[in-house]
C-alpha cells in the first residue's frame, strides 16, 4: 500500500532526540521543559479524593463546572476580565490540544497564519495539516523584539490568524504593553483571530506584569487564550489545560472539540478545581521560579556563556559564541555526549534553522540538579 504523508517535513521532535541522547549518555537533562520535583501532595490528594468521591465518568464536554468557575474567578482576580464559565471556557487535554482544535476550527485550505519564530513546535504542523500556510516572522537574539513595521507589512486579507506566545518559549522574553497595543491596532477592523498561547502566564520575573490579551478589550474580542495546568502545577504528564474566548468563537471551538476529545480526565479536573481555591497555588509561582533562575544564573556567572536573564517561562537561553563556532545542533549534542548536559538548540525553532549560537536550558529543576548543571557549564 502507498500513501502520501500529509506532513512530509515532520520528523521526530528535538525534545525526543535530546532526551534520548541524555538518557544514553546519562547526562543531566535540561532539554525538555518539565520539572524534576514532585507535583504538590495536596493537589494529588484532591485528585485521589475526587476519584474516591465518584468523579470517574465523563466530565461535561466543556469541562468540570467547578474547574471552569475556578478559571473564571482567576481571570477576574488577576486581570479584572470576565469569561463566562459556561460559554467562554473549555477544559482541554493540555494546551496542545486547545491549540490544535482552535486551528482546525478556523483554518481552511490556503488560509495564512502569522507565527513568530523561534516558535513552539506544534503551531506549524497544525496549520499545515488543515491546509493552511504559516507566514513566519523571525525574531533575533538577544532580545527577540518584534518589528511591528514588519508585522504590518505581512498583514493581508489572506491572514486569518496570528499566533502569539508570551512569556515566550524558547527565548524567555515577554511582550510589553506596547507590543499588545501594536497588535491590537494592527488587527482592528480585520477578521483576524489571535491565538494567544499564555501557558507561562504565572512565570514572569522581576516584578513585571503578564500582558494577557484579555487586558485589551478589542484584542480580547478576537482572541483565544490557551493555558496549561501542566506548566502551572508541575505535572506536565497530566495533560490538562484550557482555553478561553468570547462566546461566538468558543461555540465554533466546541464543534470540533466534542468530536476529537469530547472531554478530559474528570478526577484531575475536580482535584485542580479544589486546589485552585487557594490563589497562592498559582500566585506564588513567579517567586518560586525566579529563585531557580537566579540560582542558576549566579552559579554560571563566571562561565564562558553569555546571557540576558530570562524574563519569564522556566527557560534560560545561553549564547555560546565565545566558546566555539560549531553549529548549535552539533554543539548541543557534543555537550550531552562529552560533558553530560543536555539542552535544546534554538535553530530548530527558527526559520531556515537560523543559527544564533544559542542553547535553551530548562531551570525547573531541584537546586541540586541546577548546581550539578552549573558545575559542568563552568568547565565548558
Ligand atoms: C509555548 C508552549 N505552548 C504549549 C505547550 C503545550 O502545553 P501542554 O503540555 O499543556 O500541552 C508548551 C509545552 O511545552 C509550550 O511551551
Tab-separated table of C-alpha atoms and ligand atoms in Angstrom:
chain	number	residue	atom	x	y	z
A	1	UNK	CA	0.000	0.000	0.000
A	2	UNK	CA	1.212	3.500	-0.772
A	3	UNK	CA	0.271	6.666	0.986
A	4	UNK	CA	1.356	10.255	0.712
A	5	UNK	CA	2.270	11.893	4.015
A	6	UNK	CA	0.179	14.939	4.888
A	7	UNK	CA	3.160	16.237	6.858
A	8	UNK	CA	6.188	15.174	4.813
A	9	UNK	CA	8.590	17.527	6.631
A	10	UNK	CA	7.717	16.416	10.149
A	11	UNK	CA	10.149	14.039	11.834
A	12	UNK	CA	10.978	13.209	15.441
A	13	UNK	CA	10.962	16.349	17.602
A	14	UNK	CA	14.202	17.720	19.003
A	15	UNK	CA	12.807	17.114	22.513
A	16	UNK	CA	12.658	13.371	21.900
A	17	UNK	CA	16.090	13.387	20.257
A	18	UNK	CA	17.816	15.280	23.079
A	19	UNK	CA	16.055	13.413	25.884
A	20	UNK	CA	17.038	10.068	24.304
A	21	UNK	CA	20.630	11.270	23.962
A	22	UNK	CA	20.605	12.461	27.585
A	23	UNK	CA	19.476	9.001	28.658
A	24	UNK	CA	22.027	7.196	26.510
A	25	UNK	CA	24.907	9.286	27.903
A	26	UNK	CA	23.491	9.552	31.408
A	27	UNK	CA	23.536	13.346	31.067
A	28	UNK	CA	21.705	15.927	33.188
A	29	UNK	CA	18.623	16.667	31.146
A	30	UNK	CA	17.836	20.390	30.963
A	31	UNK	CA	16.448	19.969	27.456
A	32	UNK	CA	12.756	19.134	27.704
A	33	UNK	CA	10.531	21.532	29.680
A	34	UNK	CA	9.410	19.578	32.706
A	35	UNK	CA	10.154	19.747	36.450
A	36	UNK	CA	12.206	17.048	38.191
A	37	UNK	CA	10.465	17.544	41.543
A	38	UNK	CA	7.039	16.223	42.560
A	39	UNK	CA	3.623	17.707	41.931
A	40	UNK	CA	2.058	19.047	45.174
A	41	UNK	CA	0.892	16.352	47.619
A	42	UNK	CA	-2.154	18.460	48.402
A	43	UNK	CA	-3.136	18.507	44.736
A	44	UNK	CA	-2.514	14.759	44.402
A	45	UNK	CA	-4.748	14.221	47.456
A	46	UNK	CA	-7.533	16.346	45.928
A	47	UNK	CA	-7.421	14.227	42.749
A	48	UNK	CA	-7.471	10.977	44.755
A	49	UNK	CA	-10.392	12.323	46.761
A	50	UNK	CA	-12.238	13.167	43.547
A	51	UNK	CA	-11.732	9.589	42.333
A	52	UNK	CA	-12.969	8.202	45.646
A	53	UNK	CA	-15.948	10.558	45.544
A	54	UNK	CA	-17.086	9.190	42.197
A	55	UNK	CA	-15.725	11.669	39.633
A	56	UNK	CA	-14.931	8.769	37.338
A	57	UNK	CA	-17.355	9.077	34.438
A	58	UNK	CA	-17.322	11.510	31.522
A	59	UNK	CA	-16.945	15.113	32.538
A	60	UNK	CA	-19.235	17.610	30.793
A	61	UNK	CA	-17.934	18.273	27.260
A	62	UNK	CA	-16.724	21.790	28.154
A	63	UNK	CA	-15.129	20.628	31.409
A	64	UNK	CA	-15.994	20.142	35.063
A	65	UNK	CA	-18.025	23.183	36.084
A	66	UNK	CA	-16.152	23.732	39.375
A	67	UNK	CA	-12.959	23.990	37.372
A	68	UNK	CA	-14.445	26.388	34.841
A	69	UNK	CA	-15.679	28.526	37.736
A	70	UNK	CA	-12.211	28.490	39.309
A	71	UNK	CA	-10.663	29.539	35.977
A	72	UNK	CA	-13.233	32.295	35.537
A	73	UNK	CA	-12.516	33.572	39.068
A	74	UNK	CA	-8.814	33.613	38.307
A	75	UNK	CA	-9.308	35.915	35.285
A	76	UNK	CA	-11.472	38.190	37.390
A	77	UNK	CA	-8.908	38.306	40.190
A	78	UNK	CA	-5.784	38.747	38.084
A	79	UNK	CA	-6.966	40.765	35.097
A	80	UNK	CA	-10.386	42.087	36.108
A	81	UNK	CA	-11.614	40.304	32.996
A	82	UNK	CA	-14.793	38.261	32.670
A	83	UNK	CA	-15.008	34.887	30.931
A	84	UNK	CA	-18.371	33.198	31.361
A	85	UNK	CA	-17.710	29.757	32.900
A	86	UNK	CA	-20.408	28.050	30.845
A	87	UNK	CA	-19.960	29.725	27.486
A	88	UNK	CA	-16.424	31.039	27.240
A	89	UNK	CA	-14.110	28.482	28.892
A	90	UNK	CA	-13.355	24.910	27.751
A	91	UNK	CA	-11.076	22.431	29.522
A	92	UNK	CA	-8.735	20.571	27.144
A	93	UNK	CA	-6.182	17.755	27.063
A	94	UNK	CA	-3.283	20.156	27.593
A	95	UNK	CA	-2.649	23.402	25.760
A	96	UNK	CA	-1.501	21.396	22.735
A	97	UNK	CA	-4.995	20.071	22.103
A	98	UNK	CA	-6.503	23.507	22.609
A	99	UNK	CA	-4.077	24.947	20.042
A	100	UNK	CA	-4.743	22.166	17.526
A	101	UNK	CA	-8.505	22.439	17.933
A	102	UNK	CA	-8.546	26.242	17.584
A	103	UNK	CA	-6.561	25.980	14.362
A	104	UNK	CA	-8.770	23.164	12.994
A	105	UNK	CA	-11.919	25.067	13.826
A	106	UNK	CA	-10.913	28.170	11.852
A	107	UNK	CA	-8.179	27.466	9.288
A	108	UNK	CA	-9.201	26.372	5.817
A	109	UNK	CA	-7.135	25.478	2.729
A	110	UNK	CA	-4.824	28.356	1.673
A	111	UNK	CA	-5.535	30.459	4.752
A	112	UNK	CA	-2.435	32.134	6.123
A	113	UNK	CA	-1.317	32.260	9.745
A	114	UNK	CA	1.406	34.546	11.090
A	115	UNK	CA	3.762	32.923	13.576
A	116	UNK	CA	6.766	34.437	15.306
A	117	UNK	CA	9.968	32.433	15.145
A	118	UNK	CA	11.562	30.885	17.141
A	119	UNK	CA	8.148	29.244	17.576
A	120	UNK	CA	6.960	26.423	19.801
A	121	UNK	CA	6.874	23.408	17.545
A	122	UNK	CA	3.183	22.438	17.488
A	123	UNK	CA	1.874	25.547	15.691
A	124	UNK	CA	3.125	24.965	12.146
A	125	UNK	CA	2.098	21.293	11.680
A	126	UNK	CA	-1.394	22.085	12.990
A	127	UNK	CA	-1.767	24.863	10.433
A	128	UNK	CA	-0.397	22.720	7.592
A	129	UNK	CA	-2.491	19.634	8.258
A	130	UNK	CA	-5.543	21.856	7.946
A	131	UNK	CA	-4.348	23.083	4.542
A	132	UNK	CA	-3.123	26.448	5.784
A	133	UNK	CA	0.214	28.135	5.367
A	134	UNK	CA	2.353	29.789	8.029
A	135	UNK	CA	3.867	33.211	7.397
A	136	UNK	CA	6.940	33.367	9.628
A	137	UNK	CA	8.304	36.499	11.246
A	138	UNK	CA	11.791	35.827	12.513
A	139	UNK	CA	12.842	37.385	15.827
A	140	UNK	CA	16.525	37.634	16.669
A	141	UNK	CA	18.781	37.045	19.618
A	142	UNK	CA	19.496	38.520	22.073
A	143	UNK	CA	16.279	40.457	22.761
A	144	UNK	CA	13.769	38.831	20.342
A	145	UNK	CA	11.922	42.143	19.919
A	146	UNK	CA	9.083	42.335	17.401
A	147	UNK	CA	9.482	44.751	14.496
A	148	UNK	CA	5.894	45.966	14.184
A	149	UNK	CA	6.540	47.548	10.784
A	150	UNK	CA	7.448	44.102	9.514
A	151	UNK	CA	4.264	42.643	11.011
A	152	UNK	CA	2.224	45.423	9.385
A	153	UNK	CA	3.813	44.616	6.028
A	154	UNK	CA	2.699	40.970	6.306
A	155	UNK	CA	-0.959	41.682	7.089
A	156	UNK	CA	-3.199	40.907	4.096
A	157	UNK	CA	-6.754	39.634	3.542
A	158	UNK	CA	-5.323	36.086	3.420
A	159	UNK	CA	-4.139	36.271	7.040
A	160	UNK	CA	-6.783	34.501	9.117
A	161	UNK	CA	-4.885	34.106	12.363
A	162	UNK	CA	-1.892	35.405	14.288
A	163	UNK	CA	-0.338	33.125	16.897
A	164	UNK	CA	1.492	34.835	19.728
A	165	UNK	CA	3.230	33.428	22.806
A	166	UNK	CA	4.142	35.459	25.869
A	167	UNK	CA	6.049	34.642	28.065
A	168	UNK	CA	7.915	33.151	25.152
A	169	UNK	CA	9.246	29.651	24.822
A	170	UNK	CA	12.112	29.238	23.881
A	171	UNK	CA	13.606	32.740	24.346
A	172	UNK	CA	12.303	33.592	27.853
A	173	UNK	CA	11.218	37.048	26.629
A	174	UNK	CA	7.898	38.710	27.406
A	175	UNK	CA	5.779	41.081	25.374
A	176	UNK	CA	5.270	44.595	26.705
A	177	UNK	CA	2.038	46.519	26.959
A	178	UNK	CA	3.170	48.442	23.898
A	179	UNK	CA	3.561	45.204	21.913
A	180	UNK	CA	-0.004	44.262	22.776
A	181	UNK	CA	-1.283	47.715	21.818
A	182	UNK	CA	0.519	47.433	18.469
A	183	UNK	CA	-1.109	44.071	17.848
A	184	UNK	CA	-4.476	45.477	18.824
A	185	UNK	CA	-4.045	48.411	16.438
A	186	UNK	CA	-2.951	46.214	13.521
A	187	UNK	CA	-5.825	43.761	13.860
A	188	UNK	CA	-8.524	46.395	14.425
A	189	UNK	CA	-11.228	46.298	11.718
A	190	UNK	CA	-9.965	42.935	10.393
A	191	UNK	CA	-11.365	39.419	10.805
A	192	UNK	CA	-8.067	38.106	12.119
A	193	UNK	CA	-8.309	35.705	15.058
A	194	UNK	CA	-5.500	35.883	17.613
A	195	UNK	CA	-4.350	32.697	19.293
A	196	UNK	CA	-2.531	33.818	22.416
A	197	UNK	CA	-0.518	30.980	23.922
A	198	UNK	CA	-0.174	32.030	27.565
A	199	UNK	CA	0.913	28.736	29.136
A	200	UNK	CA	3.641	30.526	31.166
A	201	UNK	CA	1.393	33.365	32.384
A	202	UNK	CA	2.284	32.669	36.046
A	203	UNK	CA	6.032	32.610	35.451
A	204	UNK	CA	7.068	36.255	34.969
A	205	UNK	CA	10.067	37.741	36.767
A	206	UNK	CA	11.446	40.953	38.284
A	207	UNK	CA	8.040	42.391	39.168
A	208	UNK	CA	6.897	42.585	35.526
A	209	UNK	CA	3.218	42.028	34.736
A	210	UNK	CA	1.989	39.393	32.313
A	211	UNK	CA	0.299	41.144	29.391
A	212	UNK	CA	-2.634	38.863	28.662
A	213	UNK	CA	-4.750	39.578	25.577
A	214	UNK	CA	-7.735	39.785	27.908
A	215	UNK	CA	-6.405	43.104	29.268
A	216	UNK	CA	-7.050	44.784	25.887
A	217	UNK	CA	-10.729	44.944	25.005
A	218	UNK	CA	-10.516	44.900	21.203
A	219	UNK	CA	-7.926	42.157	21.279
A	220	UNK	CA	-9.924	40.109	23.748
A	221	UNK	CA	-12.902	40.176	21.374
A	222	UNK	CA	-10.905	38.366	18.659
A	223	UNK	CA	-8.698	36.131	20.799
A	224	UNK	CA	-8.358	32.682	22.229
A	225	UNK	CA	-6.134	32.263	25.282
A	226	UNK	CA	-4.560	28.831	25.709
A	227	UNK	CA	-3.265	27.660	29.086
A	228	UNK	CA	-1.700	24.580	30.659
A	229	UNK	CA	-2.097	23.247	34.192
A	230	UNK	CA	0.917	21.026	33.491
A	231	UNK	CA	3.090	24.158	33.429
A	232	UNK	CA	1.339	25.834	36.338
A	233	UNK	CA	1.114	22.906	38.750
A	234	UNK	CA	4.324	20.995	37.911
A	235	UNK	CA	2.622	17.960	36.382
A	236	UNK	CA	3.163	18.086	32.625
A	237	UNK	CA	2.209	14.400	32.410
A	238	UNK	CA	-1.403	15.060	33.360
A	239	UNK	CA	-2.037	16.939	30.116
A	240	UNK	CA	-4.837	19.168	31.371
A	241	UNK	CA	-5.218	22.709	30.045
A	242	UNK	CA	-7.956	25.024	28.872
A	243	UNK	CA	-8.840	27.829	26.545
A	244	UNK	CA	-10.948	30.969	26.879
A	245	UNK	CA	-12.596	33.032	24.141
A	246	UNK	CA	-15.700	35.134	23.507
A	247	UNK	CA	-18.859	33.057	23.188
A	248	UNK	CA	-19.159	33.035	19.374
A	249	UNK	CA	-15.573	31.870	18.898
A	250	UNK	CA	-15.888	29.289	21.669
A	251	UNK	CA	-19.047	27.864	20.085
A	252	UNK	CA	-17.024	27.051	16.935
A	253	UNK	CA	-14.196	25.595	19.029
A	254	UNK	CA	-16.587	23.234	20.789
A	255	UNK	CA	-17.970	21.912	17.494
A	256	UNK	CA	-14.529	20.410	16.861
A	257	UNK	CA	-13.615	19.648	20.471
A	258	UNK	CA	-16.663	17.484	21.047
A	259	UNK	CA	-15.669	15.169	18.209
A	260	UNK	CA	-11.946	14.874	18.747
A	261	UNK	CA	-11.712	14.719	22.538
A	262	UNK	CA	-15.208	15.262	23.903
A	263	UNK	CA	-13.971	15.603	27.499
A	264	UNK	CA	-10.793	15.147	29.518
A	265	UNK	CA	-9.773	13.251	32.664
A	266	UNK	CA	-12.512	14.050	35.166
A	267	UNK	CA	-10.921	13.444	38.606
A	268	UNK	CA	-7.915	15.638	37.728
A	269	UNK	CA	-10.257	18.447	36.746
A	270	UNK	CA	-12.157	18.274	40.024
A	271	UNK	CA	-8.893	17.982	42.005
A	272	UNK	CA	-7.393	21.031	40.267
A	273	UNK	CA	-10.628	22.993	40.866
A	274	UNK	CA	-10.398	22.314	44.623
A	275	UNK	CA	-6.678	23.084	44.715
A	276	UNK	CA	-7.120	26.400	42.876
A	277	UNK	CA	-9.483	27.723	45.540
A	278	UNK	CA	-6.291	28.941	47.211
A	279	UNK	CA	-4.927	31.555	44.790
A	280	UNK	CA	-1.426	31.234	46.310
A	281	UNK	CA	-1.132	27.946	44.386
A	282	UNK	CA	-0.574	29.984	41.225
A	283	UNK	CA	0.341	33.442	42.551
A	284	UNK	CA	3.448	32.070	44.286
A	285	UNK	CA	4.954	30.716	41.078
A	286	UNK	CA	6.736	33.891	39.939
A	287	UNK	CA	8.791	33.900	43.128
A	288	UNK	CA	9.327	30.143	43.102
A	289	UNK	CA	10.808	30.144	39.600
A	290	UNK	CA	12.645	33.437	39.970
A	291	UNK	CA	14.667	31.856	42.786
A	292	UNK	CA	15.564	28.972	40.489
A	293	UNK	CA	16.541	31.321	37.656
A	294	UNK	CA	18.680	33.438	39.983
A	295	UNK	CA	20.374	30.410	41.497
A	296	UNK	CA	21.204	29.013	38.061
A	297	UNK	CA	22.487	32.338	36.696
A	298	UNK	CA	24.545	33.152	39.794
A	299	UNK	CA	26.159	29.747	39.604
A	300	UNK	CA	27.176	30.193	35.954
A	301	UNK	CA	28.097	33.885	36.119
A	302	UNK	CA	31.799	33.070	35.712
A	303	UNK	CA	31.263	30.687	32.802
A	304	UNK	CA	32.032	31.486	29.166
A	305	UNK	CA	28.321	31.506	28.276
A	306	UNK	CA	26.706	34.933	27.774
A	307	UNK	CA	23.109	35.664	28.713
A	308	UNK	CA	20.343	38.157	29.385
A	309	UNK	CA	18.316	36.895	32.356
A	310	UNK	CA	15.089	35.203	31.285
A	311	UNK	CA	12.079	37.484	31.851
A	312	UNK	CA	9.529	34.678	32.003
A	313	UNK	CA	8.970	30.901	31.454
A	314	UNK	CA	11.270	28.345	33.079
A	315	UNK	CA	13.820	28.541	30.280
A	316	UNK	CA	17.119	30.362	30.054
A	317	UNK	CA	18.906	30.819	26.745
A	318	UNK	CA	22.709	30.875	26.771
A	319	UNK	CA	24.905	32.256	23.991
A	320	UNK	CA	27.983	30.102	23.439
A	321	UNK	CA	29.588	32.149	20.639
A	322	UNK	CA	32.719	32.800	22.753
A	323	UNK	CA	33.263	29.074	23.164
A	324	UNK	CA	33.047	27.610	19.658
A	325	UNK	CA	31.961	28.182	16.057
A	326	UNK	CA	30.131	24.855	15.868
A	327	UNK	CA	26.508	24.989	14.814
A	328	UNK	CA	24.077	24.790	17.713
A	329	UNK	CA	22.761	21.280	16.993
A	330	UNK	CA	26.277	19.824	16.884
A	331	UNK	CA	27.305	21.723	19.999
A	332	UNK	CA	24.182	20.640	21.937
A	333	UNK	CA	24.907	17.022	21.027
A	334	UNK	CA	28.580	17.327	21.983
A	335	UNK	CA	27.674	18.944	25.309
A	336	UNK	CA	25.454	15.946	26.016
A	337	UNK	CA	27.914	13.288	24.947
A	338	UNK	CA	31.200	14.756	26.185
A	339	UNK	CA	30.171	16.963	29.116
A	340	UNK	CA	26.985	15.233	30.316
A	341	UNK	CA	24.427	18.041	29.987
A	342	UNK	CA	21.512	18.158	27.528
A	343	UNK	CA	19.892	21.353	26.185
A	344	UNK	CA	17.857	22.387	23.148
A	345	UNK	CA	19.499	24.177	20.178
A	346	UNK	CA	17.353	27.180	19.246
A	347	UNK	CA	17.843	26.866	15.493
A	348	UNK	CA	15.252	24.068	15.347
A	349	UNK	CA	12.559	26.648	16.174
A	350	UNK	CA	13.858	29.222	13.668
A	351	UNK	CA	13.071	29.944	10.039
A	352	UNK	CA	15.558	28.085	7.810
A	353	UNK	CA	17.245	26.871	11.000
A	354	UNK	CA	18.843	30.291	11.602
A	355	UNK	CA	21.716	29.652	13.988
A	356	UNK	CA	22.338	32.414	16.568
A	357	UNK	CA	24.673	30.131	18.608
A	358	UNK	CA	22.158	29.888	21.396
A	359	UNK	CA	21.001	26.924	23.520
A	360	UNK	CA	17.927	26.681	25.745
A	361	UNK	CA	18.186	25.263	29.277
A	362	UNK	CA	15.187	24.390	31.484
A	363	UNK	CA	15.654	25.504	35.098
A	364	UNK	CA	12.501	23.854	36.517
A	365	UNK	CA	14.832	21.571	38.440
A	366	UNK	CA	15.878	20.951	42.051
A	367	UNK	CA	18.726	23.123	43.436
A	368	UNK	CA	20.955	20.005	43.465
A	369	UNK	CA	20.407	19.429	39.746
A	370	UNK	CA	20.966	23.109	38.957
A	371	UNK	CA	24.243	23.048	40.920
A	372	UNK	CA	25.453	19.944	39.080
A	373	UNK	CA	24.469	21.522	35.757
A	374	UNK	CA	26.308	24.748	36.614
A	375	UNK	CA	29.453	22.837	37.616
A	376	UNK	CA	29.507	21.330	34.139
A	377	UNK	CA	28.746	24.578	32.292
A	378	UNK	CA	31.544	26.338	34.193
A	379	UNK	CA	34.012	23.837	32.780
A	380	UNK	CA	32.959	24.162	29.143
B	1	LIG	C1	4.656	27.621	24.475
B	1	LIG	C2	4.001	26.316	24.769
B	1	LIG	N1	2.742	26.111	24.357
B	1	LIG	C3	2.097	24.964	24.597
B	1	LIG	C4	2.715	23.934	25.285
B	1	LIG	C5	1.976	22.642	25.499
B	1	LIG	O1	1.387	22.559	26.745
B	1	LIG	P1	0.693	21.196	27.220
B	1	LIG	O2	1.766	20.312	27.761
B	1	LIG	O3	-0.308	21.609	28.258
B	1	LIG	O4	0.038	20.587	26.026
B	1	LIG	C6	4.027	24.093	25.726
B	1	LIG	C7	4.740	22.985	26.394
B	1	LIG	O5	5.956	22.940	26.443
B	1	LIG	C8	4.681	25.319	25.476
B	1	LIG	O6	5.948	25.534	25.875
